[in-house]
XYZ file of N, CA and C in Angstrom:
627
model
N -32.904 52.107 40.970
C -32.475 53.491 41.137
C -31.235 53.732 40.295
N -31.251 54.784 39.472
C -30.104 55.138 38.638
C -29.451 56.352 39.265
N -28.200 56.209 39.681
C -27.509 57.332 40.310
C -26.845 58.190 39.252
N -26.526 59.407 39.611
C -25.900 60.356 38.711
C -24.432 60.025 38.545
N -23.732 60.670 37.575
C -22.340 60.363 37.338
C -21.469 60.514 38.573
N -21.788 61.514 39.453
C -20.956 61.712 40.634
C -21.507 60.984 41.839
N -22.665 60.330 41.659
C -23.271 59.657 42.798
C -22.645 58.296 42.990
N -22.432 57.918 44.236
C -21.860 56.620 44.551
C -22.977 55.683 44.966
N -22.590 54.480 45.398
C -23.577 53.535 45.902
C -24.293 54.076 47.114
N -23.575 54.891 47.922
C -24.203 55.486 49.105
C -25.314 56.455 48.703
N -25.097 57.170 47.587
C -26.126 58.107 47.119
C -27.390 57.352 46.713
N -27.198 56.244 45.984
C -28.351 55.447 45.563
C -29.093 54.899 46.781
N -28.334 54.450 47.778
C -28.946 53.938 49.005
C -29.745 55.039 49.704
N -29.198 56.282 49.673
C -29.889 57.405 50.308
C -31.211 57.695 49.614
N -31.263 57.530 48.276
C -32.508 57.731 47.547
C -33.559 56.720 47.999
N -33.152 55.480 48.148
C -34.099 54.450 48.580
C -34.611 54.755 49.976
N -33.712 55.141 50.863
C -34.103 55.443 52.240
C -35.032 56.656 52.283
N -34.731 57.660 51.435
C -35.555 58.863 51.397
C -36.960 58.550 50.897
N -37.054 57.520 50.050
C -38.343 57.156 49.469
C -39.314 56.609 50.521
N -38.812 55.838 51.465
C -39.750 55.195 52.399
C -39.264 55.179 53.856
N -38.308 56.079 54.220
C -37.747 56.016 55.568
C -38.765 56.372 56.653
N -39.656 57.311 56.342
C -40.604 57.766 57.366
C -41.817 56.842 57.375
N -41.959 56.083 58.418
C -43.072 55.146 58.525
C -44.037 55.526 59.654
N -43.641 56.498 60.481
C -44.494 56.918 61.594
C -44.679 58.426 61.549
N -45.733 58.864 62.163
C -45.964 60.299 62.273
C -44.841 60.928 63.091
N -44.532 62.188 62.776
C -43.469 62.910 63.482
C -44.088 64.097 64.198
N -43.766 64.265 65.476
C -44.282 65.380 66.256
C -43.112 66.261 66.668
N -43.190 67.553 66.328
C -42.212 68.552 66.743
C -42.941 69.577 67.595
N -42.703 69.517 68.883
C -43.439 70.361 69.811
C -44.903 69.976 69.791
N -45.741 70.938 69.528
C -47.182 70.664 69.494
C -47.687 70.389 68.087
N -46.747 70.397 67.121
C -47.143 70.208 65.725
C -46.898 68.761 65.335
N -47.907 68.158 64.746
C -47.820 66.768 64.312
C -47.777 66.713 62.789
N -46.773 65.944 62.258
C -46.629 65.769 60.818
C -46.987 64.331 60.475
N -47.932 64.199 59.574
C -48.356 62.876 59.172
C -47.263 62.193 58.339
N -47.005 60.926 58.594
C -45.957 60.175 57.904
C -46.183 60.159 56.397
N -47.451 60.030 55.981
C -47.735 59.991 54.548
C -47.391 61.307 53.873
N -47.667 62.431 54.571
C -47.341 63.747 54.004
C -45.826 63.927 53.875
N -45.087 63.445 54.873
C -43.622 63.573 54.831
C -43.057 62.755 53.672
N -43.565 61.517 53.518
C -43.087 60.680 52.423
C -43.403 61.303 51.071
N -44.609 61.899 50.961
C -45.001 62.537 49.710
C -44.072 63.702 49.384
N -43.755 64.530 50.400
C -42.866 65.679 50.184
C -41.465 65.211 49.770
N -41.001 64.147 50.421
C -39.674 63.627 50.096
C -39.637 63.122 48.661
N -40.704 62.430 48.239
C -40.713 61.872 46.894
C -40.832 62.962 45.832
N -41.541 64.029 46.167
C -41.634 65.148 45.231
C -40.292 65.870 45.095
N -39.513 65.864 46.177
C -38.210 66.549 46.149
C -37.140 65.739 45.424
N -37.338 64.433 45.304
C -36.307 63.573 44.730
C -35.923 63.918 43.292
N -36.863 64.238 42.371
C -36.437 64.610 41.012
C -35.499 65.812 40.990
N -35.813 66.821 41.836
C -34.953 68.002 41.879
C -33.561 67.643 42.394
N -33.512 66.807 43.419
C -32.216 66.380 43.968
C -31.437 65.601 42.916
N -32.148 64.737 42.191
C -31.501 63.923 41.166
C -30.900 64.800 40.068
N -31.657 65.832 39.639
C -31.157 66.735 38.591
C -29.899 67.459 39.063
N -29.886 67.908 40.322
C -28.716 68.600 40.863
C -27.497 67.674 40.840
N -27.699 66.416 41.226
C -26.590 65.463 41.229
C -26.067 65.210 39.808
N -27.007 65.115 38.845
C -26.586 64.896 37.468
C -25.784 66.091 36.953
N -26.281 67.296 37.203
C -25.582 68.495 36.739
C -24.202 68.630 37.378
N -24.074 68.162 38.620
C -22.765 68.243 39.273
C -21.744 67.345 38.590
N -22.219 66.379 37.788
C -21.316 65.499 37.059
C -20.599 66.187 35.915
N -21.013 67.409 35.546
C -20.336 68.156 34.495
C -18.857 68.322 34.831
N -18.548 68.480 36.112
C -17.155 68.622 36.541
C -16.352 67.381 36.141
N -16.939 66.209 36.348
C -16.257 64.972 35.976
C -16.113 64.844 34.466
N -17.137 65.265 33.721
C -17.048 65.181 32.272
C -15.900 66.034 31.739
N -15.686 67.206 32.321
C -14.591 68.068 31.884
C -13.241 67.441 32.209
N -13.170 66.758 33.343
C -11.919 66.073 33.698
C -11.591 64.985 32.691
N -12.609 64.202 32.310
C -12.403 63.145 31.320
C -12.015 63.739 29.973
N -12.692 64.844 29.580
C -12.410 65.475 28.296
C -10.974 65.950 28.210
N -10.452 66.486 29.306
C -9.106 67.069 29.303
C -8.025 66.080 29.715
N -8.419 64.841 30.005
C -7.446 63.857 30.452
C -6.544 63.442 29.297
N -5.294 63.099 29.620
C -4.349 62.679 28.598
C -4.705 61.320 28.036
N -4.265 61.050 26.816
C -4.492 59.769 26.175
C -3.153 59.113 25.880
N -3.079 57.822 26.149
C -1.825 57.090 25.949
C -2.092 55.859 25.096
N -1.370 55.760 23.986
C -1.508 54.607 23.119
C -0.576 53.502 23.601
N -1.101 52.321 23.753
C -0.281 51.185 24.178
C 0.144 50.373 22.957
N -0.827 49.846 22.201
C -0.487 49.067 21.017
C -0.193 49.980 19.830
N -1.122 50.887 19.520
C -0.925 51.828 18.425
C -0.538 51.121 17.130
N 0.531 51.618 16.461
C 0.951 51.023 15.198
C 1.858 49.817 15.404
N 1.986 49.348 16.661
C 2.781 48.152 16.929
C 1.974 46.862 16.747
N 0.681 46.974 16.479
C -0.194 45.801 16.491
C 0.298 44.680 15.581
N 0.636 45.011 14.336
C 1.071 43.969 13.402
C 2.400 43.352 13.828
N 3.282 44.172 14.390
C 4.556 43.651 14.885
C 4.323 42.669 16.020
N 3.449 43.043 16.938
C 3.137 42.175 18.076
C 2.581 40.847 17.595
N 1.652 40.913 16.641
C 1.036 39.690 16.138
C 2.058 38.802 15.434
N 2.964 39.422 14.657
C 3.987 38.625 13.967
C 4.903 37.940 14.980
N 5.357 38.676 15.984
C 6.240 38.101 16.999
C 5.546 36.952 17.709
N 4.281 37.147 18.038
C 3.527 36.116 18.756
C 3.410 34.838 17.923
N 3.223 34.980 16.609
C 3.018 33.817 15.742
C 4.322 33.143 15.320
N 5.415 33.904 15.240
C 6.604 33.402 14.564
C 7.860 33.263 15.409
N 7.800 33.584 16.680
C 8.993 33.438 17.509
C 8.674 32.588 18.738
N 9.653 31.828 19.242
C 9.424 31.011 20.441
C 9.048 31.877 21.641
N 8.236 31.315 22.502
C 7.758 32.075 23.655
C 8.844 32.507 24.613
N 9.982 31.762 24.630
C 11.047 32.113 25.559
C 12.189 32.867 24.891
N 11.999 33.319 23.653
C 13.071 34.019 22.948
C 13.326 35.381 23.568
N 14.574 35.832 23.413
C 14.965 37.124 23.982
C 15.231 38.124 22.869
N 14.715 39.341 23.051
C 14.863 40.408 22.067
C 15.779 41.503 22.591
N 16.558 42.038 21.674
C 17.333 43.235 21.964
C 16.542 44.437 21.467
N 16.255 45.359 22.361
C 15.523 46.581 22.010
C 16.206 47.751 22.694
N 15.762 48.950 22.377
C 16.230 50.122 23.104
C 15.691 50.062 24.523
N 16.516 50.388 25.476
C 16.046 50.429 26.857
C 15.259 51.714 27.111
N 14.456 51.682 28.140
C 13.716 52.881 28.539
C 12.339 53.000 27.935
N 12.016 52.161 26.943
C 10.685 52.209 26.337
C 9.771 51.261 27.120
N 8.710 51.800 27.698
C 7.828 50.999 28.548
C 7.026 49.988 27.749
N 6.596 50.374 26.541
C 5.725 49.498 25.750
C 6.411 49.113 24.441
N 7.351 48.198 24.490
C 7.976 47.709 23.268
C 7.129 46.578 22.688
N 7.198 46.418 21.366
C 6.406 45.373 20.713
C 6.753 43.978 21.232
N 8.046 43.609 21.382
C 8.347 42.270 21.913
C 7.788 42.046 23.315
N 7.865 43.061 24.163
C 7.332 42.904 25.520
C 5.825 42.730 25.501
N 5.141 43.481 24.646
C 3.694 43.362 24.537
C 3.290 42.018 23.937
N 4.207 41.384 23.216
C 3.944 40.055 22.668
C 4.316 38.960 23.662
N 4.786 39.344 24.836
C 5.112 38.364 25.865
C 6.502 37.783 25.772
N 7.428 38.457 25.054
C 8.786 37.953 24.917
C 9.728 38.634 25.904
N 10.838 37.966 26.178
C 11.823 38.521 27.098
C 12.623 39.626 26.420
N 13.050 40.597 27.218
C 13.907 41.670 26.727
C 15.251 41.607 27.438
N 16.322 41.904 26.695
C 17.634 41.966 27.327
C 17.654 43.080 28.371
N 17.022 44.201 28.038
C 16.827 45.287 29.013
C 15.646 46.116 28.535
N 14.650 46.246 29.371
C 13.480 47.030 29.011
C 13.440 48.358 29.746
N 12.418 48.548 30.531
C 12.217 49.789 31.281
C 13.126 49.762 32.509
N 14.133 50.650 32.533
C 15.199 50.549 33.528
C 14.740 50.530 34.987
N 13.786 51.405 35.386
C 13.384 51.368 36.806
C 12.852 50.010 37.236
N 12.105 49.347 36.359
C 11.573 48.040 36.710
C 12.677 46.988 36.719
N 13.582 47.068 35.728
C 14.679 46.105 35.672
C 15.577 46.251 36.894
N 15.858 47.507 37.276
C 16.692 47.740 38.447
C 16.048 47.244 39.720
N 14.739 47.477 39.867
C 14.043 47.026 41.077
C 13.948 45.510 41.142
N 14.075 44.836 39.980
C 14.047 43.371 39.947
C 15.416 42.761 40.194
N 16.431 43.610 40.357
C 17.758 43.114 40.700
C 18.728 43.005 39.539
N 18.334 43.429 38.332
C 19.240 43.360 37.195
C 20.248 44.510 37.256
N 21.455 44.251 36.770
C 22.473 45.289 36.698
C 22.248 46.083 35.414
N 21.684 47.255 35.580
C 21.226 48.038 34.432
C 22.386 48.653 33.653
N 23.326 49.274 34.340
C 24.404 49.999 33.660
C 25.220 49.112 32.724
N 25.666 47.917 33.154
C 26.416 47.056 32.227
C 25.600 46.653 31.006
N 24.306 46.443 31.182
C 23.467 46.056 30.046
C 23.310 47.213 29.060
N 23.257 48.432 29.565
C 23.205 49.581 28.668
C 24.441 49.628 27.776
N 25.601 49.358 28.363
C 26.846 49.380 27.594
C 26.851 48.285 26.526
N 26.347 47.105 26.886
C 26.292 46.004 25.926
C 25.363 46.343 24.769
N 24.204 46.915 25.080
C 23.242 47.300 24.041
C 23.870 48.301 23.076
N 24.515 49.330 23.637
C 25.164 50.338 22.801
C 26.259 49.708 21.938
N 26.998 48.753 22.503
C 28.080 48.109 21.760
C 27.554 47.255 20.618
N 26.398 46.613 20.814
C 25.823 45.782 19.757
C 25.272 46.644 18.629
N 24.432 47.617 18.975
C 23.837 48.452 17.930
C 24.888 49.267 17.181
N 25.955 49.624 17.860
C 26.994 50.431 17.220
C 28.195 49.631 16.764
N 28.101 48.289 16.771
C 29.241 47.432 16.408
C 29.748 47.762 15.007
N 31.073 47.718 14.860
C 31.686 48.029 13.572
C 31.875 46.801 12.698
N 31.658 45.622 13.275
C 31.789 44.407 12.479
C 30.742 43.396 12.914
N 30.415 42.503 11.988
C 29.466 41.449 12.302
C 30.038 40.524 13.368
N 31.330 40.305 13.335
C 31.977 39.433 14.323
C 31.765 39.963 15.735
N 31.987 41.264 15.913
C 31.810 41.864 17.246
C 30.356 41.792 17.690
N 29.427 42.104 16.783
C 28.006 42.080 17.137
C 27.565 40.674 17.490
N 27.962 39.677 16.673
C 27.550 38.293 16.930
C 28.129 37.774 18.238
N 29.359 38.146 18.530
C 29.958 37.692 19.780
C 29.146 38.175 20.975
N 28.781 39.435 20.993
C 28.008 39.978 22.115
C 26.594 39.402 22.143
N 26.009 39.226 20.990
C 24.645 38.687 20.930
C 24.599 37.258 21.452
N 25.540 36.433 21.014
C 25.529 35.038 21.444
C 25.930 34.902 22.908
N 26.890 35.714 23.349
C 27.301 35.658 24.752
C 26.156 36.002 25.697
N 25.238 36.842 25.237
C 24.161 37.315 26.106
C 22.813 36.663 25.802
N 22.835 35.595 24.985
C 21.622 34.816 24.763
C 20.515 35.550 24.055
N 20.865 36.450 23.138
C 19.857 37.254 22.431
C 19.496 36.569 21.125
N 18.213 36.393 20.879
C 17.721 35.688 19.690
C 17.352 36.615 18.541
N 16.836 37.787 18.858
C 16.373 38.711 17.826
C 16.790 40.137 18.173
N 17.096 40.898 17.119
C 17.429 42.315 17.273
C 16.302 43.137 16.673
N 15.722 43.992 17.487
C 14.647 44.886 17.034
C 15.270 46.231 16.686
N 14.976 46.714 15.480
C 15.526 48.000 15.054
C 14.407 48.822 14.446
N 14.011 49.870 15.155
C 12.911 50.722 14.708
C 12.997 52.090 15.358
N 11.899 52.839 15.341
C 11.899 54.183 15.923
C 12.365 54.254 17.379
N 12.008 53.301 18.248
C 12.498 53.403 19.637
C 14.016 53.346 19.728
N 14.642 52.563 18.848
C 16.095 52.458 18.888
C 16.759 53.696 18.274
N 16.145 54.214 17.215
C 16.734 55.366 16.529
C 16.509 56.668 17.294
N 15.461 56.717 18.096
C 15.118 57.955 18.785
C 15.830 58.104 20.111
N 15.830 59.307 20.641
C 16.328 59.563 21.986
C 17.826 59.742 22.103
N 18.578 59.561 21.007
C 20.036 59.724 21.050
C 20.680 58.913 22.175
N 20.172 57.693 22.407
C 20.732 56.864 23.468
C 22.104 56.330 23.085
N 22.240 55.937 21.793
C 23.482 55.329 21.336
C 23.514 55.379 19.805
N 24.714 55.378 19.230
C 24.802 55.341 17.758
C 24.439 53.958 17.247
N 23.903 53.903 16.025
C 23.500 52.631 15.417
C 24.203 52.471 14.078
N 24.854 51.342 13.914
C 25.450 50.999 12.626
C 24.397 50.230 11.828
N 23.427 50.982 11.319
C 22.279 50.352 10.682
C 22.662 49.575 9.433
N 23.689 50.046 8.731
C 24.132 49.347 7.532
C 24.656 47.957 7.821
N 25.232 47.767 9.000
C 25.734 46.442 9.370
C 24.599 45.434 9.444
N 23.515 45.820 10.101
C 22.386 44.901 10.259
C 21.644 44.690 8.942
N 21.352 45.776 8.223
C 20.602 45.634 6.970
C 21.410 44.903 5.905
N 22.747 44.994 5.966
C 23.575 44.395 4.935
C 24.087 43.004 5.253
N 24.265 42.676 6.553
C 24.917 41.420 6.896
C 24.109 40.508 7.816
N 22.945 40.948 8.279
C 22.122 40.125 9.159
C 20.857 39.678 8.428
N 20.376 38.496 8.784
C 19.161 37.955 8.171
C 17.944 38.643 8.770
N 17.211 39.300 7.914
C 16.017 39.993 8.380
C 14.859 39.004 8.480
N 14.292 38.905 9.653
C 13.215 37.939 9.868
C 11.967 38.329 9.090
N 11.637 39.600 9.080
C 10.438 40.056 8.378
C 10.425 41.567 8.279
N 9.851 42.110 7.207
C 9.482 43.532 7.227
C 8.185 43.614 8.006
N 8.174 44.286 9.120
C 7.028 44.190 10.017
C 6.261 45.488 10.142
N 5.074 45.365 10.603
C 4.023 46.321 10.950
C 3.746 47.355 9.876
N 2.859 48.263 10.225
C 2.369 49.237 9.259
C 3.322 50.379 9.017
N 4.535 50.315 9.557
C 5.483 51.405 9.383
C 6.469 51.123 8.254
N 6.192 50.099 7.457
C 7.076 49.794 6.337
C 8.464 49.423 6.812
N 9.475 50.060 6.202
C 10.863 49.744 6.527
C 11.345 50.455 7.782
N 10.481 51.114 8.497
C 10.910 51.773 9.734
C 11.226 50.763 10.829
N 10.678 49.566 10.731
C 10.890 48.544 11.747
C 11.420 47.278 11.093
N 12.473 46.707 11.668
C 13.005 45.435 11.183
C 13.373 44.578 12.375
N 13.205 43.268 12.228
C 13.613 42.311 13.249
C 14.632 41.375 12.608
N 15.810 41.278 13.202
C 16.881 40.460 12.656
C 17.040 39.187 13.476
N 17.208 38.082 12.753
C 17.313 36.755 13.358
C 18.773 36.468 13.690
N 19.091 36.391 14.965
C 20.483 36.205 15.388
C 21.010 34.810 15.051
N 20.285 33.704 15.368
C 20.820 32.375 15.008
C 21.114 32.232 13.516
N 20.215 32.724 12.654
C 20.452 32.613 11.215
C 21.607 33.507 10.765
N 21.773 34.627 11.443
C 22.817 35.579 11.064
C 24.186 35.168 11.573
N 24.209 34.634 12.796
C 25.488 34.351 13.454
C 25.861 32.879 13.401
N 24.991 32.030 12.862
C 25.336 30.645 12.644
C 25.308 29.782 13.887
N 24.559 30.197 14.917
C 24.468 29.372 16.132
C 23.162 29.663 16.816
N 22.645 28.675 17.518
C 21.417 28.848 18.310
C 21.775 29.465 19.632
N 21.036 30.516 19.985
C 21.335 31.187 21.256
C 20.151 31.132 22.196
N 19.070 30.450 21.835
C 17.873 30.409 22.683
C 18.206 29.825 24.038
N 17.572 30.402 25.055
C 17.740 29.900 26.419
C 18.929 30.468 27.120
N 19.619 31.452 26.511
C 20.787 32.018 27.150
C 20.450 32.959 28.242
């Protein structure tokens, strides 16, 4: 039995029951209805019932058509693959906070601060981490940036549209592009995304911090 788009398992079960439920003659008052005639009438009615159920699924089709679409990987795919292949599994990335689907997180890497509601519910102190993130991205010297990065065990700095957007904090982009070791030009966005290697830039290993 094939049920319609809006039909559930109960609907399919009802079709089966309707097909052969009447096994005995039925008497209503002085009128007797033969079981075979009742089954025949029920089976003849089933195509019409089935068509009605199928047509009622138009409502669901319109809901699906008008439903919102959300990209998870999108143009981050190449970045995710690069991170997965080229960085340690326990490395920590600095990214803009508040972005639910960052490339490092989708690659299974740790974030210094990701989506604030989840970080807060997990017991992390969100406000101090926001200040640290802003201080690193907006640092006026490599010394200041490296000090904060190493103190907080950050291995890589992600700099792309999520960091530049939203006016969360100012970014001294020239500091990173000019004085930090760029791990790779990543993903299909060209120079819009860069990942900077903190140990190579700051002269010390910070993994496991």
